[in-house]
Coordinates of C-alpha atoms and ligand atoms in Angstrom, one line a residue:
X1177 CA -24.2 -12.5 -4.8
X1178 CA -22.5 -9.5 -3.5
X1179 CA -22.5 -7.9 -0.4
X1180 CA -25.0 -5.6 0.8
X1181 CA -23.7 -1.5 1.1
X1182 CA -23.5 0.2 4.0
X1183 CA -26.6 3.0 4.3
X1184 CA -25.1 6.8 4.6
X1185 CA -25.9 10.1 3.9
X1186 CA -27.3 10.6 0.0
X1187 CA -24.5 11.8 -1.9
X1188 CA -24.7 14.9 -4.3
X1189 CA -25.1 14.2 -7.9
X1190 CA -22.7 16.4 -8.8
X1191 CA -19.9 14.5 -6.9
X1192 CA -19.3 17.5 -4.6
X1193 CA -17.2 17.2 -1.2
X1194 CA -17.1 19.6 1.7
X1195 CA -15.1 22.3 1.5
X1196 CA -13.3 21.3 5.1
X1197 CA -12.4 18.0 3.7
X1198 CA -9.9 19.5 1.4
X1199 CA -8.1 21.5 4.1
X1200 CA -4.6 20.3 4.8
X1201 CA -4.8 18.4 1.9
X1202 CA -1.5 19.0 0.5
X1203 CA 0.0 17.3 3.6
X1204 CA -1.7 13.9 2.8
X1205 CA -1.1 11.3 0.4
X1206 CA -3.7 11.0 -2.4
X1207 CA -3.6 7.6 -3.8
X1208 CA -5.8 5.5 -6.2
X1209 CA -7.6 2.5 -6.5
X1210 CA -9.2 1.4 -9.5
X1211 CA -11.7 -1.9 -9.3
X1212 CA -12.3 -4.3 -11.9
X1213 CA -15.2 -6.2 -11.0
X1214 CA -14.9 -9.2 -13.4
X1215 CA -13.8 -13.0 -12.7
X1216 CA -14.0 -15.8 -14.8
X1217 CA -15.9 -17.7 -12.3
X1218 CA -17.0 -17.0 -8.7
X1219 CA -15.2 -18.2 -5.8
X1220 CA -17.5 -19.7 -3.4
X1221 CA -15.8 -17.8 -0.5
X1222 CA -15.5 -14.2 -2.1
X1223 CA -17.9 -11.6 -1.9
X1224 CA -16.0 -8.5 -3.5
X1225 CA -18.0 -6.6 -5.7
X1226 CA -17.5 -8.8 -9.0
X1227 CA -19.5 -10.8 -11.4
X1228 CA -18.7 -14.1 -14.1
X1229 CA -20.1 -12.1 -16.7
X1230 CA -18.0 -10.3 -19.4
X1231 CA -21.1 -8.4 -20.9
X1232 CA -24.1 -7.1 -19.4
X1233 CA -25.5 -5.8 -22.7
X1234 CA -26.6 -2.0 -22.7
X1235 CA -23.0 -1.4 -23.9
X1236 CA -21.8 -2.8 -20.4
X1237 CA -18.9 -4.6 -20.2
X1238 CA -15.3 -5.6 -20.3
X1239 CA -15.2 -3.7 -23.6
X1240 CA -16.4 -0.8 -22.4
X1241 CA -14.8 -0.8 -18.9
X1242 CA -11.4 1.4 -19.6
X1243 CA -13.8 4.2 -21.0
X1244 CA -16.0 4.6 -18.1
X1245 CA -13.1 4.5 -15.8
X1246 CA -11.4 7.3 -17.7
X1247 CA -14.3 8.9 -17.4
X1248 CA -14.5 8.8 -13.9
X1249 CA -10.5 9.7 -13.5
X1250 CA -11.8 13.1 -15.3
X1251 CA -15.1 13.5 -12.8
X1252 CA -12.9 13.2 -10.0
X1253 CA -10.1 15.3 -11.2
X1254 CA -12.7 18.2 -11.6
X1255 CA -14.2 17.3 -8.4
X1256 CA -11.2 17.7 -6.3
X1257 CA -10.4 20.9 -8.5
X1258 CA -13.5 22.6 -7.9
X1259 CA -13.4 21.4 -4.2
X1260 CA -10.7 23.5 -3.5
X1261 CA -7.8 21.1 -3.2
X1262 CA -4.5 21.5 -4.2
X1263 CA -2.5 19.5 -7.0
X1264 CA -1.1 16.3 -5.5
X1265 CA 0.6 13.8 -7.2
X1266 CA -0.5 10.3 -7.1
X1267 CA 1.4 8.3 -4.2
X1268 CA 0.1 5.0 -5.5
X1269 CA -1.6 3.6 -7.6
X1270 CA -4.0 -0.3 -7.2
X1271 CA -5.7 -2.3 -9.3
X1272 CA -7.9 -4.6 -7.5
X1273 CA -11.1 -6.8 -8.1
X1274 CA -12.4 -9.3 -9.3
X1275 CA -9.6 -10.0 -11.3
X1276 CA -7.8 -6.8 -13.3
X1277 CA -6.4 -9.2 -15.5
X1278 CA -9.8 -10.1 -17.1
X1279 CA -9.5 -6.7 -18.5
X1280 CA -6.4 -6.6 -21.7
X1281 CA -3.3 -5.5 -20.0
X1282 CA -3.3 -2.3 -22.8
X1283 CA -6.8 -1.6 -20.9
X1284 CA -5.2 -1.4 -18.1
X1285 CA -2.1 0.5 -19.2
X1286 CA -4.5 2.7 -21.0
X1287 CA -6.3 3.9 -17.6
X1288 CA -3.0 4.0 -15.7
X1289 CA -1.7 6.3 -18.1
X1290 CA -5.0 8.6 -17.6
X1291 CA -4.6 9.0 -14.6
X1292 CA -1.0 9.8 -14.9
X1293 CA -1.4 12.4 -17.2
X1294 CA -4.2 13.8 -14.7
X1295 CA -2.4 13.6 -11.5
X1296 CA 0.9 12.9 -12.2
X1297 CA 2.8 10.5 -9.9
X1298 CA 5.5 10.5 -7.5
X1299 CA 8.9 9.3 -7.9
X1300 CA 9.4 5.8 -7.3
X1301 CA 5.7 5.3 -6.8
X1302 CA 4.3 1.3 -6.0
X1303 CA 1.8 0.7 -9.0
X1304 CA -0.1 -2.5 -8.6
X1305 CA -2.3 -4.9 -10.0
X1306 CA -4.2 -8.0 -8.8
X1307 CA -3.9 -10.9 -11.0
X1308 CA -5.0 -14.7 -11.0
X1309 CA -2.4 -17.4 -11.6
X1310 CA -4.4 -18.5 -15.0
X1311 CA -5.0 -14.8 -15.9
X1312 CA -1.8 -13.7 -17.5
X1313 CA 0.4 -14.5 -20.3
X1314 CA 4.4 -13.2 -20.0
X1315 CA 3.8 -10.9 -23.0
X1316 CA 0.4 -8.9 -20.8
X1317 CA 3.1 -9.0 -17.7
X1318 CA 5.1 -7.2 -20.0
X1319 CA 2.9 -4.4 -21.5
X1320 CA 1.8 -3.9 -17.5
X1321 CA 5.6 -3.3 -16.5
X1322 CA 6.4 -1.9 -20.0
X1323 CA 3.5 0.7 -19.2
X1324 CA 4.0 1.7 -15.5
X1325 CA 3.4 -1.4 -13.4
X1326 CA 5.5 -1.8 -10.2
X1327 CA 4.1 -4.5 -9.2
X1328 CA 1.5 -7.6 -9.5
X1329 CA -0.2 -9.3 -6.6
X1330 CA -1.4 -13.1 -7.5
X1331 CA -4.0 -15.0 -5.7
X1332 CA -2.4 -18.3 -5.3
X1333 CA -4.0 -19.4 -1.7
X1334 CA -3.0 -22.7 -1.1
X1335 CA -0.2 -24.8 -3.3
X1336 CA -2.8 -28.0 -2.8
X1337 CA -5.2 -29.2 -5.2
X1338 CA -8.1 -30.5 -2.4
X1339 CA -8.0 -27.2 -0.9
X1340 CA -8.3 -24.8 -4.0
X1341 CA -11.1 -27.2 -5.3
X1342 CA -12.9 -25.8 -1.8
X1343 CA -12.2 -22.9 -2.0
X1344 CA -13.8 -22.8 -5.9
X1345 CA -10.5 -21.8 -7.5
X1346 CA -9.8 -22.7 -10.8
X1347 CA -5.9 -22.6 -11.4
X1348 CA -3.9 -25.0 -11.0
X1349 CA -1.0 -24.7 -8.5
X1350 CA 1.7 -25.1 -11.3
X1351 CA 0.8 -22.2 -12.9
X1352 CA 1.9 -19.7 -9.7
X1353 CA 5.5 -20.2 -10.1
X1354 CA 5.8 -19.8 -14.1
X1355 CA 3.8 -16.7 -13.4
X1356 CA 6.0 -15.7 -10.6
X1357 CA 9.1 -15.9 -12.9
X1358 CA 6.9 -14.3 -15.7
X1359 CA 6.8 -11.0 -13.4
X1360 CA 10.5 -11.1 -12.4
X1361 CA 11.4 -11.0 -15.5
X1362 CA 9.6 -8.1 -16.7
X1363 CA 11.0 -6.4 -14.1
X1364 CA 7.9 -6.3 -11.6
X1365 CA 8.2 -6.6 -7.9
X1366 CA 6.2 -9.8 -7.1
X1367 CA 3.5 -10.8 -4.1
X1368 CA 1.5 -13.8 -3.5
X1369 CA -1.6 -14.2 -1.2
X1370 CA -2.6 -17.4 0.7
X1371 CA -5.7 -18.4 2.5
X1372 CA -5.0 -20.3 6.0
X1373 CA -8.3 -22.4 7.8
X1374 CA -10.1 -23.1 4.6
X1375 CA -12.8 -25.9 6.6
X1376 CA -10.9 -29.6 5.7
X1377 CA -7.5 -28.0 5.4
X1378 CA -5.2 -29.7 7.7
X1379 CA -1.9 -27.7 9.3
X1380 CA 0.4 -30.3 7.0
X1381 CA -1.5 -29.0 3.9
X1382 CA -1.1 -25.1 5.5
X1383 CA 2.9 -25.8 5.7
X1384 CA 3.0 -27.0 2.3
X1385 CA 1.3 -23.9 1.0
X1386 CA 4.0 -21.9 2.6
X1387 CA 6.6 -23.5 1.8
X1388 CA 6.0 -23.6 -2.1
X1389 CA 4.9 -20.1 -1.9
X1390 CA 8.5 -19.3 0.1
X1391 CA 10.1 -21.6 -2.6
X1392 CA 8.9 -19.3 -5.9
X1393 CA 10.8 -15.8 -3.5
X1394 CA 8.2 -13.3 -4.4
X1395 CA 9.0 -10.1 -2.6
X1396 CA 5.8 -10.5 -0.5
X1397 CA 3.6 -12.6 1.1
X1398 CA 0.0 -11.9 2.4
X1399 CA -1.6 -14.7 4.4
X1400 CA -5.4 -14.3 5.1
X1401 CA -7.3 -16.1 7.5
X1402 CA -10.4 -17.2 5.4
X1403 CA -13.2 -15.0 6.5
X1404 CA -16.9 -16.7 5.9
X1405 CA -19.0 -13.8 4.8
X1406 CA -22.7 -14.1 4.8
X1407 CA -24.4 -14.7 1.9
X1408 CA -21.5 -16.7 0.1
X1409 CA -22.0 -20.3 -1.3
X1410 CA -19.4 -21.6 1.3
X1411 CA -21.4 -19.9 4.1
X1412 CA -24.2 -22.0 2.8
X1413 CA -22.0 -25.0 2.5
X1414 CA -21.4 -24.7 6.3
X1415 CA -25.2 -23.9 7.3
X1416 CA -25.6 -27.2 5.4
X1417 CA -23.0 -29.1 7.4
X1418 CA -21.1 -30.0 3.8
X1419 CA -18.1 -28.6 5.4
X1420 CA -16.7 -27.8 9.1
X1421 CA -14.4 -24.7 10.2
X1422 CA -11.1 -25.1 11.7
X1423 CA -11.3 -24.2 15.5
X1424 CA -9.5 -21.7 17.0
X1425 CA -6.6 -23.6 18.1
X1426 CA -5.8 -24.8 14.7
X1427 CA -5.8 -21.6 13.2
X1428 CA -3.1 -20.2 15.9
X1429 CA -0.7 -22.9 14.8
X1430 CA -1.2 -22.4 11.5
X1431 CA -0.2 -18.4 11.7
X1432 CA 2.3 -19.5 14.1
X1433 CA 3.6 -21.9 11.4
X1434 CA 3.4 -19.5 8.8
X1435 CA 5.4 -16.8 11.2
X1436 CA 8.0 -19.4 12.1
X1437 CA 8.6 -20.5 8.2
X1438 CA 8.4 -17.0 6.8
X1439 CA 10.4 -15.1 9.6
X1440 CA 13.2 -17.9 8.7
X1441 CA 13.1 -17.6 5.2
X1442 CA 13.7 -13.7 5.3
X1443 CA 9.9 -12.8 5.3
X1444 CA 8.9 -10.2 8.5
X1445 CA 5.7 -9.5 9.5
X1446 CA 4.8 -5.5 9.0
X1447 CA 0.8 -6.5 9.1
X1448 CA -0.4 -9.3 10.8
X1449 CA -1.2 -10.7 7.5
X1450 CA 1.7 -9.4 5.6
X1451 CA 4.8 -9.8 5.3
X1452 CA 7.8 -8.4 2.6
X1453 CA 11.7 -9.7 2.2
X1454 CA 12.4 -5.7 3.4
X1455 CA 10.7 -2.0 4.1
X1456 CA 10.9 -1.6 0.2
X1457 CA 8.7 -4.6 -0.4
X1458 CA 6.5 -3.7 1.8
X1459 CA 2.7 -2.4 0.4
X1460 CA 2.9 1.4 0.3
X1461 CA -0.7 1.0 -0.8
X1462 CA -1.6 -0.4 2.1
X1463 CA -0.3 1.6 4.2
X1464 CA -2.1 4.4 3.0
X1465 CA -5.3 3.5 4.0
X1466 CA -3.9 1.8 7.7
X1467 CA -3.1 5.3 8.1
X1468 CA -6.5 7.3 6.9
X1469 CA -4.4 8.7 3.8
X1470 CA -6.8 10.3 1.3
X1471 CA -8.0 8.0 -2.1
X1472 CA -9.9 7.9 -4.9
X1473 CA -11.8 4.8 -5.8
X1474 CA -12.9 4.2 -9.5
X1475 CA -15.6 2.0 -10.6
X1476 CA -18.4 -0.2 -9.7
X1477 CA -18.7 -0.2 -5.4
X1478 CA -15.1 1.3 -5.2
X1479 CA -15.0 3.5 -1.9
X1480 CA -12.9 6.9 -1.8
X1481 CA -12.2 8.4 1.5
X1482 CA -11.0 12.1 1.3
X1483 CA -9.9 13.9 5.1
X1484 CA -13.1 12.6 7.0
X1485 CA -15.6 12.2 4.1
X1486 CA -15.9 8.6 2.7
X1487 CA -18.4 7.3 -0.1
X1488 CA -18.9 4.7 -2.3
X1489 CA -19.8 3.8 -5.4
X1490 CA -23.0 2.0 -7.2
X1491 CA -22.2 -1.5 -7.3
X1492 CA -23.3 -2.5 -10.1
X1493 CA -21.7 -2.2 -13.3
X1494 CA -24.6 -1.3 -15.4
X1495 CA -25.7 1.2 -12.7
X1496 CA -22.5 2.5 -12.6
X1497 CA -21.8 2.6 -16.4
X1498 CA -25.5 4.5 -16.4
X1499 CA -24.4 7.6 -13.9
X1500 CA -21.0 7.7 -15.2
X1501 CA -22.2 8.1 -18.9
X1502 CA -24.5 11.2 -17.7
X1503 CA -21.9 13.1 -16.0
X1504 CA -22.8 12.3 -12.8
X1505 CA -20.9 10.9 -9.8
X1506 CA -21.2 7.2 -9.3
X1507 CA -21.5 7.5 -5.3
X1508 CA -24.2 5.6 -3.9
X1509 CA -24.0 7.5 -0.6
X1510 CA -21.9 8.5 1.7
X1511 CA -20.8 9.5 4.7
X1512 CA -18.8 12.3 7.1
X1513 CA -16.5 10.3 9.6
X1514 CA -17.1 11.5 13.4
X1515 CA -13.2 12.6 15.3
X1516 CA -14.1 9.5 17.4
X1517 CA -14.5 7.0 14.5
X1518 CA -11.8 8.1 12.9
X1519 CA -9.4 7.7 16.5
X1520 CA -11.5 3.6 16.5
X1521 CA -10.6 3.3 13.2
X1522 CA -6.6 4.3 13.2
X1523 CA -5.9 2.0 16.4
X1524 CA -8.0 -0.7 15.1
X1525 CA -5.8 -0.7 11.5
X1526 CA -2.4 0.6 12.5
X1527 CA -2.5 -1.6 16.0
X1528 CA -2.1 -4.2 13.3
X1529 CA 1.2 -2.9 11.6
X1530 CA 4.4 -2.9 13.1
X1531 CA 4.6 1.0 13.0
X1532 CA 2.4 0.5 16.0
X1533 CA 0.2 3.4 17.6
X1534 CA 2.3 5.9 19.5
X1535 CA 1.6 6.3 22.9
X1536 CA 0.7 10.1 22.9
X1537 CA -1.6 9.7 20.6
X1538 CA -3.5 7.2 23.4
X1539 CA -2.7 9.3 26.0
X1540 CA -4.9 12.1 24.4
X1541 CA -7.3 9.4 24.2
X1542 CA -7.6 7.4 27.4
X1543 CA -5.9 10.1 30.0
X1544 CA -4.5 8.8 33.1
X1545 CA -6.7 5.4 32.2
X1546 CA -3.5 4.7 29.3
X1547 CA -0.8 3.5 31.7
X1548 CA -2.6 0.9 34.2
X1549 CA -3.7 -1.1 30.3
X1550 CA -0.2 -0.9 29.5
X1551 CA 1.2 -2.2 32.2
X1552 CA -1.3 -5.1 32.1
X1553 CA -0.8 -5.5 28.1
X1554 CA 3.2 -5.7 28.8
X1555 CA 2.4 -8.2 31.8
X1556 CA 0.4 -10.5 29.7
X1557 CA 3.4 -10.1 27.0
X1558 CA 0.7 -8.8 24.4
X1559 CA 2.9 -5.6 23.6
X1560 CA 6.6 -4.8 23.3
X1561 CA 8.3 -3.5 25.9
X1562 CA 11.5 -2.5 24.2
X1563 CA 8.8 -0.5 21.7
X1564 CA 6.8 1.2 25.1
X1565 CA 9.5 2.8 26.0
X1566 CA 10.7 4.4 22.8
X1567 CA 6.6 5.4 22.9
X1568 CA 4.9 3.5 20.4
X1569 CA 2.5 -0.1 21.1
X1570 CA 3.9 -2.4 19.2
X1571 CA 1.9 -6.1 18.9
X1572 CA 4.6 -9.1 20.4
X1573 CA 4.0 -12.7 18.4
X1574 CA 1.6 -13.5 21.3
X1575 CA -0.5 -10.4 20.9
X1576 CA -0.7 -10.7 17.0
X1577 CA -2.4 -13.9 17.8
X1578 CA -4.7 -12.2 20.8
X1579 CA -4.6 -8.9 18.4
X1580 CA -8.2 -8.3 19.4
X1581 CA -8.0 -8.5 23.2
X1582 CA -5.2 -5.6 22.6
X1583 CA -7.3 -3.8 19.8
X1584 CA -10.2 -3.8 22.7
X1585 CA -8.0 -2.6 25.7
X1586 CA -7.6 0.6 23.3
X1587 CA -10.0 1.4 21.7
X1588 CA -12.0 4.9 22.7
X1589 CA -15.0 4.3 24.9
X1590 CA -18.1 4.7 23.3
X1591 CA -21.5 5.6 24.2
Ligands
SAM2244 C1 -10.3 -9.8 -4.2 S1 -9.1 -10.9 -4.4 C2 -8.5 -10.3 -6.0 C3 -7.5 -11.1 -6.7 C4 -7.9 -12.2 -7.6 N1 -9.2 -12.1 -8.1 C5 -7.7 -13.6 -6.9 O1 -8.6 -14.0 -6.2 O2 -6.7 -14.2 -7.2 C6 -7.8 -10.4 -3.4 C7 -7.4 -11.4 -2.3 O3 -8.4 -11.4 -1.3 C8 -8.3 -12.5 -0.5 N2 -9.7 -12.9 -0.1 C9 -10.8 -12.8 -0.9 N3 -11.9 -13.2 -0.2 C10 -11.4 -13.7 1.0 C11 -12.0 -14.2 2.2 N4 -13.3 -14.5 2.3 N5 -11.2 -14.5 3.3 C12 -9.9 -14.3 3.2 N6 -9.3 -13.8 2.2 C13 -10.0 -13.4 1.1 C14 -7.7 -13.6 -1.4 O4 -6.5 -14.0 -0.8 C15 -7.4 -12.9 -2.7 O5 -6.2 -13.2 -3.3
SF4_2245 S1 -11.2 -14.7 -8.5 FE1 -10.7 -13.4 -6.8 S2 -12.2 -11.7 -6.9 FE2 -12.9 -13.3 -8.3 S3 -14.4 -14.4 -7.2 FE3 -12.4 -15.4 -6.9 S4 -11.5 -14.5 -5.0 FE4 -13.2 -13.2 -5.7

């Protein structure tokens, strides 16, 4: 089960963009993502586009993956060309999924280097991949870093056994810090991501996570509150009363746990859920789509977002296989982002970071309505005030806990 698309505007067969969406485009960062929608087994929490199956016959599969993303890389090379817009190196580079990993690492390495010898890529450019904990050898973490890597990002979510066996996962938790160690020492800048509020998960259980994932010293540390989506085994689980969510109050203590351990270990929040040993660790990739950069999104249901224009692809990977193999572009529909959307969507993301949203860009916003919120967001110690006054909003502790009241106080009115 996967999730359903959103409905847009049909998208041209021939992959076109408008015109006015390459304009400026030399002053943007152009990054890529590249999905890989294969796991061994399905999570009962996780509704990314991805499937247990390694071959969908038709010529669909694992096997063929790398040549149907090459093939994409070369649509959307032509597409930007004949689009109008200007030669950009890539800023970045991320392999997500389903689980990257599934595919061999010279796969991998294979489509990196496509794109590479397409775009190029600039200096000192953050090149990542997700992995699983029981998806990699140290000879694959090798070839990656051997072939262009930067970095790996592994799933590990929780250090205890009773909690990855709710959460579906299959690896056990020994295998995150010989993996860890793998990465290091093939030279590979290292993250881990964990899962807080999984229902039966108690705050002792949360600290232990955290403290084993401090204890391995990747670079960087994502911590997700577990989102229920609809549709998902563990969303039936619930409706079923199997299991019980954490309430509210438990899942402030357990970020304010995880801010108080990482903080003291050397870990600083830059995202509410992420957090890097230094600015240099921090996800560069990430970054570019908190702040609206442009990207390209390869394979099945990947999104791309160029200046305004957004689409995304077929989700499935036969269907995907099937439009990519005829020369035409894999976009399922799409859509042309309204000034206001895109204002609601920059505060909503970059509210989040620790860049903040700078105050002139509200006050073109909200007007003379700007200053009575701030004062009241300053009183109620949601914002910085050391941060106000060099003009940028900047979440305190308390208001990365509340981050929605804020994110509502300044948002753009709408209709
Ligand atoms: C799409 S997964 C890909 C990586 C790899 N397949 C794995 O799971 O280890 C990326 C991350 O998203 C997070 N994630 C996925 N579903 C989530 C959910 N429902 N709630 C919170 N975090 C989720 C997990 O922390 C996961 O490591
Ligand atoms: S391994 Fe990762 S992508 Fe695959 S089902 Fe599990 S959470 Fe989702």
């Amino acid at each position: 089960m996967t999730p359903a698309q959103p409905l847009g505007l049909p998208a041209p067969l021939d992959g076109s963009i408008p015109q006015e969406s390459t304009i400026g485009a030399e002053h943007r960062a152009f990054s890529l993502y590249v999905h890989v929608p294969f796991c061994s087994i399905r999570c009962g929490y996780c509704d990314f586009n991805t499937y247990a199956v390694d071959d969908f016959g038709n010529g669909v599969g694992l096997d063929s993956y790398a040549q149907d993303a090459i093939a994409e890389l070369d649509f959307s090379a032509r597409v930007l060309r004949d689009n109008g817009a200007p030669a950009r190196k890539l800023h970045t580079v991320f392999f997500g999924g389903g689980t990257p990993t599934k595919l061999p690492a010279r796969d991998l390495v294979r489509i990196l280097q496509h794109a590479i010898d397409l775009f190029g890529l600039e200096d000192n450019a953050e090149v990542t991949t997700e992995a699983n904990p029981d998806s990699v050898t140290a000879e694959d973490l090798q070839v990656l870093a051997d072939g262009g890597f930067t970095r790996v990002s592994f799933g590990m979510q929780s250090a205890v056994p009773e909690v990855l066996e709710v959460l579906d996962r299959t690896h056990t938790p020994a295998n995150v810090p010989k993996v860890v160690q793998w990465a290091k020492d093939a030279g590979l800048q290292v993250s881990v991501d964990l899962i807080y509020g999984t229902p039966g998960e108690t705050l002792e259980q949360w600290v232990q996570s955290i403290k084993s994932a401090i204890s391995y010293r990747p670079d960087h540390i994502s911590a997700y509150s577990l989102i229920v989506e609809d549709g998902t085994k563990l969303a039936v689980q619930i409706k079923r009363g199997q299991y019980e969510l954490p309430d509210d109050d438990l899942m402030a203590d357990m970020y304010t746990e995880a801010e108080k351990l990482l903080s003291s270990a050397g870990y600083r929040w830059y995202e509410v859920s992420n957090f890097s040993t230094s600015p240099q660790t921090q996800s560069t990739h990430n970054y570019a789509y908190w702040k609206n950069q442009d990207w390209w999104g390869i394979g099945p249901g990947a999104h791309s977002h160029i200046n305004g224009t957004r689409w995304w692809n077929v989700k499935h990977p036969v269907a995907y296989s099937g439009r990519i193999r005829n020369n035409q572009s894999p976009a399922a529909a799409r859509e042309i982002l309204e000034p206001s959307t895109r204002d609601f969507e920059n505060i909503m993301l970059m509210l989040r970071t620790v860049e903040g949203v700078s105050t002139s860009y509200l006050q073109e916003i909200h007007g003379e309505a700007l200053e009575p919120k701030l004062q009241w967001l300053v009183l109620q110690e949601l914002i910085d005030s050391t941060e106000l006054a060099n003009g940028r909003v900047v979440l305190t502790f308390k208001g990365r806990l509340l981050g929605d009241a804020v994110t509502r106080e300044l948002l753009p009115e709408t209709e």
